Coordinates of C-alpha atoms in Angstrom, one line a residue:
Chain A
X5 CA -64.8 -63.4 17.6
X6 CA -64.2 -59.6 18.0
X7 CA -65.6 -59.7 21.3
X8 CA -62.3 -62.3 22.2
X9 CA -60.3 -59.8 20.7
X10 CA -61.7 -57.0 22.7
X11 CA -60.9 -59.2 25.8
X12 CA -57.6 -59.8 25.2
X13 CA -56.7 -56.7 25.1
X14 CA -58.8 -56.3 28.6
X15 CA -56.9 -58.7 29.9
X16 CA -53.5 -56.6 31.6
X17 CA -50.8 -59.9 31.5
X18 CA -52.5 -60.7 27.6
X19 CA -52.4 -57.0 26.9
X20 CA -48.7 -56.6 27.7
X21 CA -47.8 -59.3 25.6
X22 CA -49.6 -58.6 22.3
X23 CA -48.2 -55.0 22.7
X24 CA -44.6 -56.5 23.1
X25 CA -44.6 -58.3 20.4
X26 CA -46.4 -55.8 18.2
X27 CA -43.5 -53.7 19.2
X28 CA -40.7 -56.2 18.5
X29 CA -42.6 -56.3 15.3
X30 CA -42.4 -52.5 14.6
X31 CA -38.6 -52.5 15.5
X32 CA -37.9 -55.4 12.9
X33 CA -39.4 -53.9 10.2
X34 CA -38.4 -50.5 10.9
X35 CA -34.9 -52.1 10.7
X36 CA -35.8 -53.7 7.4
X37 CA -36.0 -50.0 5.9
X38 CA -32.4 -48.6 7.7
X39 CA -29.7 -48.7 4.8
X40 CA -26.4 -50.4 5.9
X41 CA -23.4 -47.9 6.0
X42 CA -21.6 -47.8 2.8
X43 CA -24.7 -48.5 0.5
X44 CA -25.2 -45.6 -2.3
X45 CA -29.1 -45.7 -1.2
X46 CA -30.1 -43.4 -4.1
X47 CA -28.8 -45.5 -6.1
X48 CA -30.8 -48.8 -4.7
X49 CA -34.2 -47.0 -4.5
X50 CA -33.5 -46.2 -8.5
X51 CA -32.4 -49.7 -8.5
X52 CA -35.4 -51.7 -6.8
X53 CA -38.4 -49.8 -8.5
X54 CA -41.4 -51.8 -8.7
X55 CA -41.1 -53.8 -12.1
X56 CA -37.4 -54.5 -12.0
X57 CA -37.6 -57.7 -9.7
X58 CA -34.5 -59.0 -9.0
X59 CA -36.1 -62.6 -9.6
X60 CA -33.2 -64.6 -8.4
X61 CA -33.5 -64.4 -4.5
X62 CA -36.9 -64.4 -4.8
X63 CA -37.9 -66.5 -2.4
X64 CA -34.8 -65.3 0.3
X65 CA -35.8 -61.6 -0.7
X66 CA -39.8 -62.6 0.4
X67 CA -38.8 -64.2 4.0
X68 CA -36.8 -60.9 4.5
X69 CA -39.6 -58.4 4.1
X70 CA -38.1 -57.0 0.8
X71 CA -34.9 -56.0 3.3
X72 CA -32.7 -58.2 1.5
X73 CA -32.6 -56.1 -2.2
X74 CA -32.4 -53.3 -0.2
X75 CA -29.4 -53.9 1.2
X76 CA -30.5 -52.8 4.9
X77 CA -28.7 -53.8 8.4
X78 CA -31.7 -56.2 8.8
X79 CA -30.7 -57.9 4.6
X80 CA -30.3 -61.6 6.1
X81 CA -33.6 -61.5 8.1
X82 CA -34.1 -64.5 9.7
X83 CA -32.7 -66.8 6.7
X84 CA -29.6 -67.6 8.6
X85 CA -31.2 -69.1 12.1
X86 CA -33.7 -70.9 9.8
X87 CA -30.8 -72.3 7.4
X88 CA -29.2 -73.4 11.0
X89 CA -32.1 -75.0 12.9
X90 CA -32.5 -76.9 9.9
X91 CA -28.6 -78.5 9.3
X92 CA -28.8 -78.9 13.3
X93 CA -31.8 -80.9 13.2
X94 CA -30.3 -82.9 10.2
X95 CA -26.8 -83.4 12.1
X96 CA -29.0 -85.1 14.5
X97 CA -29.2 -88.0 12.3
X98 CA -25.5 -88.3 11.4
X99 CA -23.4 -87.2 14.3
X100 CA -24.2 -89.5 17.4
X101 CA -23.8 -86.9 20.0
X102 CA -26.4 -84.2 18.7
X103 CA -29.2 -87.4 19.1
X104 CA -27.3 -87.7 22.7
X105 CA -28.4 -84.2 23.3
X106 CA -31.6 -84.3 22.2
X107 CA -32.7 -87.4 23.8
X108 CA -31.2 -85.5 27.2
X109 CA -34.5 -83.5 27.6
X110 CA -34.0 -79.8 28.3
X111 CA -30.8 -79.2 29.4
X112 CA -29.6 -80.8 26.1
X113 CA -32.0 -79.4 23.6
X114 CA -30.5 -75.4 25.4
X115 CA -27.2 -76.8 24.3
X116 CA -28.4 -77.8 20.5
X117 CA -30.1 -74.6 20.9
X118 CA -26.8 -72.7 21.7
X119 CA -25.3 -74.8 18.6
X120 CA -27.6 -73.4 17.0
X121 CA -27.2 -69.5 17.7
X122 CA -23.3 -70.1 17.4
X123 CA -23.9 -71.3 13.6
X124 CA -26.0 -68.9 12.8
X125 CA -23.5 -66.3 13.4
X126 CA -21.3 -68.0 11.3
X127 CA -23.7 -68.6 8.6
X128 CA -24.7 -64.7 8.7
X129 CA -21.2 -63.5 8.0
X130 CA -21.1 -66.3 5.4
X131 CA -24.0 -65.0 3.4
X132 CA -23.9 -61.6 4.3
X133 CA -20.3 -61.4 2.3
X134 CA -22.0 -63.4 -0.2
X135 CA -24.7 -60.4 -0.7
X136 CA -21.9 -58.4 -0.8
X137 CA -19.9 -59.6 -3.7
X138 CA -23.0 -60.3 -5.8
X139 CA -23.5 -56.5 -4.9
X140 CA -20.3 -55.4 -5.5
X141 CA -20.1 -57.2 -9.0
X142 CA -24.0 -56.0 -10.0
X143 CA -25.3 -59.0 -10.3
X144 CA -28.0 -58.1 -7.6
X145 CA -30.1 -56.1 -9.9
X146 CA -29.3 -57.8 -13.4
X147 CA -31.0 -54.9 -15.6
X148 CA -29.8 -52.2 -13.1
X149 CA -26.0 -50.7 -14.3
X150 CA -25.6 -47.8 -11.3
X151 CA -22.6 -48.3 -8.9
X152 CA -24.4 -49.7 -5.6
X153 CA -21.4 -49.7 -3.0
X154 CA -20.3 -46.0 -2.4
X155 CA -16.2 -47.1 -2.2
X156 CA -14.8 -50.1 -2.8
X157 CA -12.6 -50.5 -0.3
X158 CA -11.7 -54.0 1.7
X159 CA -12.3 -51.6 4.9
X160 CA -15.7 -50.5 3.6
X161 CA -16.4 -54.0 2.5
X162 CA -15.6 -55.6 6.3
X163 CA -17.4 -52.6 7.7
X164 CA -20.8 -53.8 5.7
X165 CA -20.1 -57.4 6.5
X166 CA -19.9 -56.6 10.1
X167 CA -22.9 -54.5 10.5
X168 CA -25.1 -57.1 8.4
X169 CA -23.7 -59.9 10.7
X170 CA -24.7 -57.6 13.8
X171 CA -28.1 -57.2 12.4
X172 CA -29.1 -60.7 12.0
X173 CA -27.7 -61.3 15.8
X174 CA -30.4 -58.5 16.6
X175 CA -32.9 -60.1 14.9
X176 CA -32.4 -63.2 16.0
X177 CA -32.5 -61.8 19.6
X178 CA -35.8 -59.8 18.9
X179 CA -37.4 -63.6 18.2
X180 CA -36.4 -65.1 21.2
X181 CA -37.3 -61.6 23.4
X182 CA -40.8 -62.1 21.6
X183 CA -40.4 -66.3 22.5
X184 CA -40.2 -65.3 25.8
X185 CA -42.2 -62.1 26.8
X186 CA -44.9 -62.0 23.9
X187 CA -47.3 -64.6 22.4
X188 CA -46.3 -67.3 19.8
X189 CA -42.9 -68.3 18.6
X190 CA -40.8 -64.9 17.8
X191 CA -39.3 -66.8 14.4
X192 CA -42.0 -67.2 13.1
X193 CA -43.6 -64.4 13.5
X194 CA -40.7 -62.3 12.3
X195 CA -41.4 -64.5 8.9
X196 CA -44.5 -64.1 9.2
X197 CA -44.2 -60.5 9.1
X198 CA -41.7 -60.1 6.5
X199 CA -44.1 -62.2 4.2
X200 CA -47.2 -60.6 5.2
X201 CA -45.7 -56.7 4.7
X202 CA -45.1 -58.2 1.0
X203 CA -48.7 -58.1 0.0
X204 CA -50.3 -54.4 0.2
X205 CA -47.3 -53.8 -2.8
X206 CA -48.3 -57.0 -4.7
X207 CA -51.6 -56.0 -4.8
X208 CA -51.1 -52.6 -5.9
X209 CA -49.1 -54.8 -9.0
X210 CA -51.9 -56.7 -10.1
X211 CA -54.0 -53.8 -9.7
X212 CA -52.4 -51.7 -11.8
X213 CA -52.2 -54.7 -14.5
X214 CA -54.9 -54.7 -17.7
X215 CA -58.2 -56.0 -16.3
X216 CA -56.5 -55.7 -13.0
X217 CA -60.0 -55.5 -11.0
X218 CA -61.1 -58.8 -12.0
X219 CA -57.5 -60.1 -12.0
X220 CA -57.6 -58.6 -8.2
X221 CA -61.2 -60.2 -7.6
X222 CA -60.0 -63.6 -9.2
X223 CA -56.8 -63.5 -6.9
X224 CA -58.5 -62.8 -3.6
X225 CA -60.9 -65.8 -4.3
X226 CA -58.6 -68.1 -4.7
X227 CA -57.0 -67.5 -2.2
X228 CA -59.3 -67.6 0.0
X229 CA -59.9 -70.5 -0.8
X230 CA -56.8 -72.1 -0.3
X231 CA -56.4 -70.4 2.9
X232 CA -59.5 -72.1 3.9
X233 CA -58.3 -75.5 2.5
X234 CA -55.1 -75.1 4.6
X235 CA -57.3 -74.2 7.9
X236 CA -59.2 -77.1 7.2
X237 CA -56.2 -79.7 6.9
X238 CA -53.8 -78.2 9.3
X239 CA -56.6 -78.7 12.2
X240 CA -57.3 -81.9 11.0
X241 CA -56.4 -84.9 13.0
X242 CA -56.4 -88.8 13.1
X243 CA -56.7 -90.1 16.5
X244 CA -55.6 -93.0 17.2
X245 CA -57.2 -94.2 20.7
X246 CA -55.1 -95.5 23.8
X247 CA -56.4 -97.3 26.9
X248 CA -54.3 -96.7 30.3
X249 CA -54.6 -99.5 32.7
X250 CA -55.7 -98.9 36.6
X251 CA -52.6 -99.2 38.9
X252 CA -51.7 -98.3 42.6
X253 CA -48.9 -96.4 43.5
X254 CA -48.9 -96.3 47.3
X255 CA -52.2 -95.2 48.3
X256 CA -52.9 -93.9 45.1
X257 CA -54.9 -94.7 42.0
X258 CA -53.2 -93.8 38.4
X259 CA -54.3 -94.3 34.9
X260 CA -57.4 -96.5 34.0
X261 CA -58.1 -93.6 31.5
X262 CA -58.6 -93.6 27.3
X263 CA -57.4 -91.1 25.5
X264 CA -55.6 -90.5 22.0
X265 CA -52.6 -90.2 20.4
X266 CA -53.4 -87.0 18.3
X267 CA -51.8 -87.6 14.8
X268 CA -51.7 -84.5 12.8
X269 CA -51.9 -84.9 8.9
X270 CA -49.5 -82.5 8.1
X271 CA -47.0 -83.5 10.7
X272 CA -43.9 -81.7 9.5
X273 CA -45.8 -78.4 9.0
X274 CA -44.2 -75.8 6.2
X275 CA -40.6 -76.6 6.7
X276 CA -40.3 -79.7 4.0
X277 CA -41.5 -76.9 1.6
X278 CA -39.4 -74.5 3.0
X279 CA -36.1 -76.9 2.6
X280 CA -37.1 -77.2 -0.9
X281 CA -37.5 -73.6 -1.6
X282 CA -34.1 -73.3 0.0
X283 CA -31.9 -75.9 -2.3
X284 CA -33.9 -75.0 -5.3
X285 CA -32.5 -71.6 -5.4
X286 CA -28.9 -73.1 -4.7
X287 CA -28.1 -73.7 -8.2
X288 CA -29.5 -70.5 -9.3
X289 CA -27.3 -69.2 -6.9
X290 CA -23.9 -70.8 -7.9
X291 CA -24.7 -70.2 -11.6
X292 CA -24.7 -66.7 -10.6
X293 CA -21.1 -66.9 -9.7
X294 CA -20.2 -69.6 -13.2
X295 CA -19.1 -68.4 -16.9
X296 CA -22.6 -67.3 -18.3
X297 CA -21.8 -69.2 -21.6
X298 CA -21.1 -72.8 -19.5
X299 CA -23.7 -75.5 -21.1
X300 CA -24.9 -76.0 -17.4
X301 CA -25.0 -72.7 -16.6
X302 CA -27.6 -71.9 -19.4
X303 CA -29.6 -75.1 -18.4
X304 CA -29.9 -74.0 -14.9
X305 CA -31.1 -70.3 -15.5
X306 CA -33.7 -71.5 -18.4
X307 CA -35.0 -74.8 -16.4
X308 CA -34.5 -73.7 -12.5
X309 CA -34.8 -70.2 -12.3
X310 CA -38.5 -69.2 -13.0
X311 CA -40.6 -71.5 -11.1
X312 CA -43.7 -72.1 -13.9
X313 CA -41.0 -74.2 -16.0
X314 CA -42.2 -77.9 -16.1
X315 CA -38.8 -79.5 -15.0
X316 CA -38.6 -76.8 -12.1
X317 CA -42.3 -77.9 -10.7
X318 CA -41.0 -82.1 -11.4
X319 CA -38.3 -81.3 -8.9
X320 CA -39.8 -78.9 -6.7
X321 CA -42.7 -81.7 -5.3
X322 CA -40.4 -84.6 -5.4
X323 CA -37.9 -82.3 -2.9
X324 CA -41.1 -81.9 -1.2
X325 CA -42.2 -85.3 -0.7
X326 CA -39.1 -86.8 0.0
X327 CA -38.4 -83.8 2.9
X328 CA -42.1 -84.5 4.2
X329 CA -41.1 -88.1 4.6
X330 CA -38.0 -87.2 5.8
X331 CA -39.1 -85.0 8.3
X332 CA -41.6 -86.6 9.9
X333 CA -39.1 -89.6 10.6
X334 CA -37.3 -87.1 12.5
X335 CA -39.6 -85.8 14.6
X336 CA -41.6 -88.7 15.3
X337 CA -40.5 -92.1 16.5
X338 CA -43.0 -94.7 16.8
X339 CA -40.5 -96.7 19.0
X340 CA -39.7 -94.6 21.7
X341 CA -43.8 -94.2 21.6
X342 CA -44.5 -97.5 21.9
X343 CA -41.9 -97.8 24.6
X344 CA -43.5 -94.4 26.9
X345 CA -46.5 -96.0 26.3
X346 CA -45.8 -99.8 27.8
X347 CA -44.0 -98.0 30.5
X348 CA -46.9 -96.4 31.8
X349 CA -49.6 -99.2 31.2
X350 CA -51.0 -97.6 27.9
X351 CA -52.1 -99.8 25.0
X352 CA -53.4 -99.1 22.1
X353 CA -57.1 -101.3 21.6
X354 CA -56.6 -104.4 19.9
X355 CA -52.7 -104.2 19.8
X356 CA -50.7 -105.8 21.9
X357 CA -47.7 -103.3 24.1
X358 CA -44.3 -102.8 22.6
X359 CA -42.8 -104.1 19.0
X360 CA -46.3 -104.8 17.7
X361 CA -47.1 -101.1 18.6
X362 CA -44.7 -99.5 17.1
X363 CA -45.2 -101.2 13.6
X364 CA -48.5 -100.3 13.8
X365 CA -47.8 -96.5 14.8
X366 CA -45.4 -96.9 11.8
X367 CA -47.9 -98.2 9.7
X368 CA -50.7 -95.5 10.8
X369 CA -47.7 -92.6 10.1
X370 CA -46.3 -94.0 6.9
X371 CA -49.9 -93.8 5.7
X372 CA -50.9 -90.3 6.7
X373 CA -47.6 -89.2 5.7
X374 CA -48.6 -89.9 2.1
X375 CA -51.7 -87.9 2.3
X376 CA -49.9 -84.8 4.1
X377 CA -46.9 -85.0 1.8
X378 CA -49.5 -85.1 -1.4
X379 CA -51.4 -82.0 -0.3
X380 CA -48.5 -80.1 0.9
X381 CA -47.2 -80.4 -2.9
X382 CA -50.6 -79.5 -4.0
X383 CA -50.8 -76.7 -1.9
X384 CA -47.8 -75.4 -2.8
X385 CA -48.6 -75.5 -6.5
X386 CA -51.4 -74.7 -6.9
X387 CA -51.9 -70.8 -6.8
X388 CA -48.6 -71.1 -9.3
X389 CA -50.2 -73.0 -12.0
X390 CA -53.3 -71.1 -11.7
X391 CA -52.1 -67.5 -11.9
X392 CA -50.1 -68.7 -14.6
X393 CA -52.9 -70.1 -16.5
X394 CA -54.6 -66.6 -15.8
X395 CA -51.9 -64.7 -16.9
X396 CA -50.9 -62.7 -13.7
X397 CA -47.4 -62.8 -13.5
X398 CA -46.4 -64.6 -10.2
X399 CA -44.6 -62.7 -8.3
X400 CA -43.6 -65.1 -5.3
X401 CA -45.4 -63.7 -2.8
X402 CA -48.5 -65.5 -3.4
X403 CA -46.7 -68.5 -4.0
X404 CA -48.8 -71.6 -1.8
X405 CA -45.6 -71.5 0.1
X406 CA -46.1 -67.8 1.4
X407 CA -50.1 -68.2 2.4
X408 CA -49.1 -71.7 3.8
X409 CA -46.3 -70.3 6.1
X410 CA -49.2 -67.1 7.1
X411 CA -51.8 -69.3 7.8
X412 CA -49.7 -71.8 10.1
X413 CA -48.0 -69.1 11.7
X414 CA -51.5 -67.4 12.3
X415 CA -53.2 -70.6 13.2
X416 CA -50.4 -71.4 16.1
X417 CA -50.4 -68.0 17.3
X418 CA -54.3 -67.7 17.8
X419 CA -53.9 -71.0 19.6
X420 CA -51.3 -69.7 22.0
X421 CA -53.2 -66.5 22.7
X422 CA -56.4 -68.6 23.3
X423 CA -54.9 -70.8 25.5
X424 CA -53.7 -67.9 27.4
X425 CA -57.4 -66.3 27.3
X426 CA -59.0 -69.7 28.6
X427 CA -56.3 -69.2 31.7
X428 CA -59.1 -66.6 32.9
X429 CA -62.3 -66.7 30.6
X430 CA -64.1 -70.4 29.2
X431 CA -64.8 -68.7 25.7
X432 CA -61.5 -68.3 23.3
X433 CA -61.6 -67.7 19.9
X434 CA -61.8 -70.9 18.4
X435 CA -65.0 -72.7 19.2
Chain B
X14 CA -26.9 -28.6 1.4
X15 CA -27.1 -26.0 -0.9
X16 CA -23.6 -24.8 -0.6
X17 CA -21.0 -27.3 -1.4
X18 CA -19.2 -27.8 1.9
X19 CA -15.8 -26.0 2.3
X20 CA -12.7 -28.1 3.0
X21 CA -12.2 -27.7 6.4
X22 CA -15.9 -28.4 6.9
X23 CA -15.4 -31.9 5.1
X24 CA -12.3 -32.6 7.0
X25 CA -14.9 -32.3 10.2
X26 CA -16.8 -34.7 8.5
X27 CA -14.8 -37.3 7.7
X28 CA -13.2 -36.9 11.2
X29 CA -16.4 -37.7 12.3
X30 CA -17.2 -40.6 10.1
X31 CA -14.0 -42.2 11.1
X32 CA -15.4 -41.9 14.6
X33 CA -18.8 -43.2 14.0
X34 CA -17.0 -46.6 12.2
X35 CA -15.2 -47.1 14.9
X36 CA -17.8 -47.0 17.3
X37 CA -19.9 -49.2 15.0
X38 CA -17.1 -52.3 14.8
X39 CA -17.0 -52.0 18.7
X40 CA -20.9 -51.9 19.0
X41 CA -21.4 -54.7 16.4
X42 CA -18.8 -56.9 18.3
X43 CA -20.4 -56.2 21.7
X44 CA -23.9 -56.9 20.2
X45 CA -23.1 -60.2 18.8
X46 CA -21.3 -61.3 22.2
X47 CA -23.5 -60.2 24.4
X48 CA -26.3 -62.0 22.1
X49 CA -24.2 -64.8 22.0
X50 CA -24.1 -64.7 26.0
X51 CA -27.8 -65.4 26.3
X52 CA -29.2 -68.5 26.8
X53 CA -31.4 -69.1 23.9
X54 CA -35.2 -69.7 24.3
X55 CA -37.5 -71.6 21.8
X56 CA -35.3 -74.2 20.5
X57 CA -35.7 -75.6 16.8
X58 CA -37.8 -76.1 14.0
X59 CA -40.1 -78.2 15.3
X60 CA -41.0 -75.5 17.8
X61 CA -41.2 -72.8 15.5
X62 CA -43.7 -74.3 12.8
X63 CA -46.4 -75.6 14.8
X64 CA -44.6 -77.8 17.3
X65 CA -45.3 -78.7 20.6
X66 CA -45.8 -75.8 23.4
X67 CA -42.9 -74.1 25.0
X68 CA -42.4 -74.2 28.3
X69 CA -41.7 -71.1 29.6
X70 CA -38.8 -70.8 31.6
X71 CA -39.4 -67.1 33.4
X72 CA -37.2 -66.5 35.5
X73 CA -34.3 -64.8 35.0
X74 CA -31.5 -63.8 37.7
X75 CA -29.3 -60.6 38.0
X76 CA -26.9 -61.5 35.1
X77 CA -29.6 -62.3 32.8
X78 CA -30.8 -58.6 33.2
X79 CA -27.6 -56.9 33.3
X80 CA -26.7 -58.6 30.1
X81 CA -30.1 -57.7 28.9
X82 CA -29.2 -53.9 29.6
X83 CA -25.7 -54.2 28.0
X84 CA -27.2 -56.1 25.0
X85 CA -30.6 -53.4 24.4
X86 CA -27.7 -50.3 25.1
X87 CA -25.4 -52.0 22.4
X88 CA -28.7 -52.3 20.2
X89 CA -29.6 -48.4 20.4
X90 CA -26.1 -47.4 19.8
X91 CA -25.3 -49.3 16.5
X92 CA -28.7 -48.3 15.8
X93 CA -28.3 -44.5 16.1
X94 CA -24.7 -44.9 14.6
X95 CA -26.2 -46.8 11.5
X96 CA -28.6 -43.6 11.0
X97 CA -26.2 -41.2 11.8
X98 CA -23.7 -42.9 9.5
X99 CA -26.4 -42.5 6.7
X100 CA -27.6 -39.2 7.1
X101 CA -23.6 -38.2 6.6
X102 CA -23.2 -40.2 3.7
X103 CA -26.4 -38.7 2.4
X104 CA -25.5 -35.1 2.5
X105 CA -21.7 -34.8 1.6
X106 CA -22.0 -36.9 -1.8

């Protein structure tokens, strides 16, 4: 294992690569630490010392590194490109054109993918002015009274909006530079990173708690295990066998092969958790801006805000199921399978070529689905309730959701860099 | 630090400041453009949480890396105006 490692940095094309991206890396989160003009940072340090969470963005404040309470150029993080990928790929299933496109192949994915830069632009200035009144009002840091914005100005205001808008562009080009130079998908690993810088300051927390060796011990065993349970599923397969029939083309012969349809379990990957994350902390969000002493208002901030609440969990797997579900009929159609498959001669053992086919790939998906969509809940529960039960307060970022996001992320980037490493050398890291 | 800056010495400043927000509008418009001018690699969600592999389409002509140079000298300027802009406010409040 650290003999792999050792040769991928041996390796000059690998070695450029991994130091790219480590770069990229370094640049993002220095950014996360660079105050945007206008900002009274004394103030915010005072403002974000460890124990006064600002609960409410929890989850937007993890996927930003911390960046976002700190009101630096880099706030937004990559929130805005994930909050447009995902209403592109759901515009896909109402607006005829964007299905068009994606059915086109590459040249019409660039174009969703253009869409998709375009709107996240928009989506940046959008939230960044959002930031900015909740900041200006001092709702960001509810037990926190010190003036945060230097002037008040509309001038100063624009300025900040600019800059933060400017920021997430960068940030969004630092992903795709590390997309196309280094290893893995950039995104990601900008999440990845944000999430992952999140823990040497949560574990200093629960350290510094009563009993906070064992606490620390307790915590580092569970989740290991859970990270092992993730491994374990997210590699897992079901295979579903395919036989290609012999055929001549010219002088050629073609096919007369078996091979497999690989179906993973967890097909849709983190992003049905990651959609319910993302509208659970809507209404939190909007009650922020309602009359404090509105019925709903109260009912939101005592049910929805703090994520151990019994009503909160209820809604938080059924958005999860249902966006597994959903998901996973996006991404995968069993009829234009079944149709790729007929066209070049491939059958599936036992089932006869088109319509039949695709029911049963329906069937086979429908069922696995159930499974994936049961553990992903699971998974992203279950290091909740049980730091509840042990009394460690739960700050988010060892919420399931974070170590499910790290250990995908990881998983897909050791894959790319060992498929890379195979490119000269047999023996990768995964054996 | 120490001394409290004279008047004329914060009339400097804020000449300054003035500068170094204007320079930051025009460098946060360029870098958005010129980001915007790219062609984006690694489309989608589905790519980004394990999804398939990415093809990687290398090559890129002349206007790919001039726009690159435009878009990394945009990047270090709002950058070093950002800090400059910081340090400023730091030490004249």
């Amino acid at each position: 294992m650290l003999s792999a490692f050792v040769r991928a940095f041996r390796t000059p094309d690998l070695r450029r690569k991994l130091l790219f991206t480590l770069g990229i890396m370094a640049i993002f989160r220095f950014g996360s630490f660079v105050p945007t003009p206008g900002i009274d940072y004394t103030n915010v340090r005072v403002c974000t010392e460890p124990g006064t969470d600002g609960s409410v963005l929890g989850l937007v404040n993890l996927f930003s590194g911390g960046a976002l309470l700190q009101l630096s150029v880099f706030a937004l993080g990559v929130m805005p490109y994930i909050t447009a990928s995902i209403i592109v790929q759901l515009l896909r299933v109402v607006i005829p054109r964007f299905e068009a496109l994606h059915k086109e192949g590459q040249s019409g994915t660039a174009v969703l993918t253009q869409y998709t830069r375009y709107l996240t632009i928009g989506l940046a200035i959008l939230q960044a002015t959002t930031i900015i009144t909740v900041a200006r009002t001092g709702n960001l840091y509810p037990d926190c009274n010190l003036d945060i914005l230097v002037d008040d100005s509309v001038m100063t205001i624009l300025l900040m909006i600019l800059t933060m808008t400017a920021g997430t562009g960068l940030i969004m080009w630092l992903g795709e530079l590390i997309t196309e130079r280094g290893v893995g998908n950039g995104m990601s690993l900008l999440i990845f990173t944000s999430i992952a810088s999140s823990f040497p300051s949560a574990f200093r927390q629960i350290q510094l708690a009563d009993d906070g060796a064992i606490k620390l011990a307790i915590f580092v065993v569970i989740s290991l295990l859970v990270i092992g349970l993730i491994v374990f599923v997210e590699q897992s397969q079901r295979r579903i066998p395919v036989q290609y029939a012999k055929r001549m083309v010219g002088r050629r012969m073609y096919g007369g092969s078996s091979t497999y349809i690989p179906i993973k379990i967890n097909m849709s990957g983190v992003i049905p958790v990651i959609f319910a994350s993302s509208l659970m902390a809507l209404p939190v969000l909007a009650a922020q801006f309602a009359d404090p002493t509105d019925s709903w208002v109260q009912w939101v901030s005592s049910n929805l805000a703090d994520p151990g609440q019994n009503i909160y969990i209820a809604v938080y797997v059924a958005l999860i199921l249902f966006f597994a579900f959903f998901y996973t009929s996006i991404t995968f159609n069993p009829d234009d399978v079944a149709d790729n498959m007929k066209r070049y001669g491939g059958f599936i053992p036992g089932i006869r070529a088109g319509r039949p086919t695709a029911e049963y790939l329906q069937y086979v998906i429908t069922r696995i689905t159930t499974a994936g969509a049961i553990y992903l809940a699971i998974v992203a529960l279950i290091p909740t309730i049980a730091f509840k039960l042990m009394g460690i307060s739960t700050t988010i970022p060892f919420g399931g959701t974070s170590l499910l996001i790290l250990v995908s992320v990881g998983l897909e980037t050791v894959k790319q860099i060992d498929s890379q490493l195979q490119q000269r050398h047999y023996e990768g890291f995964l054996r | 630090m120490l001394t409290r800056p004279t008047r004329k010495e914060l009339s400097h400043v804020t000449a300054l400041t003035i500068i170094l927000q204007v320079l930051l509008v025009l460098t946060s418009f360029m870098l958005v453009l010129s980001i915007l001018m790219h062609k984006g690699k690694g489309g989608g969600l589905s790519d980004m949480f394990g999804g398939g592999i990415s093809s990687s389409l290398g090559s890129s002509g002349v206007a790919e890396r001039n726009l690159n140079r435009i878009t990394i000298g945009s990047a270090i300027v709002w950058g070093i105006v950002i800090v400059l802009l910081g340090l400023i406010q730091r030490f004249t409040f």
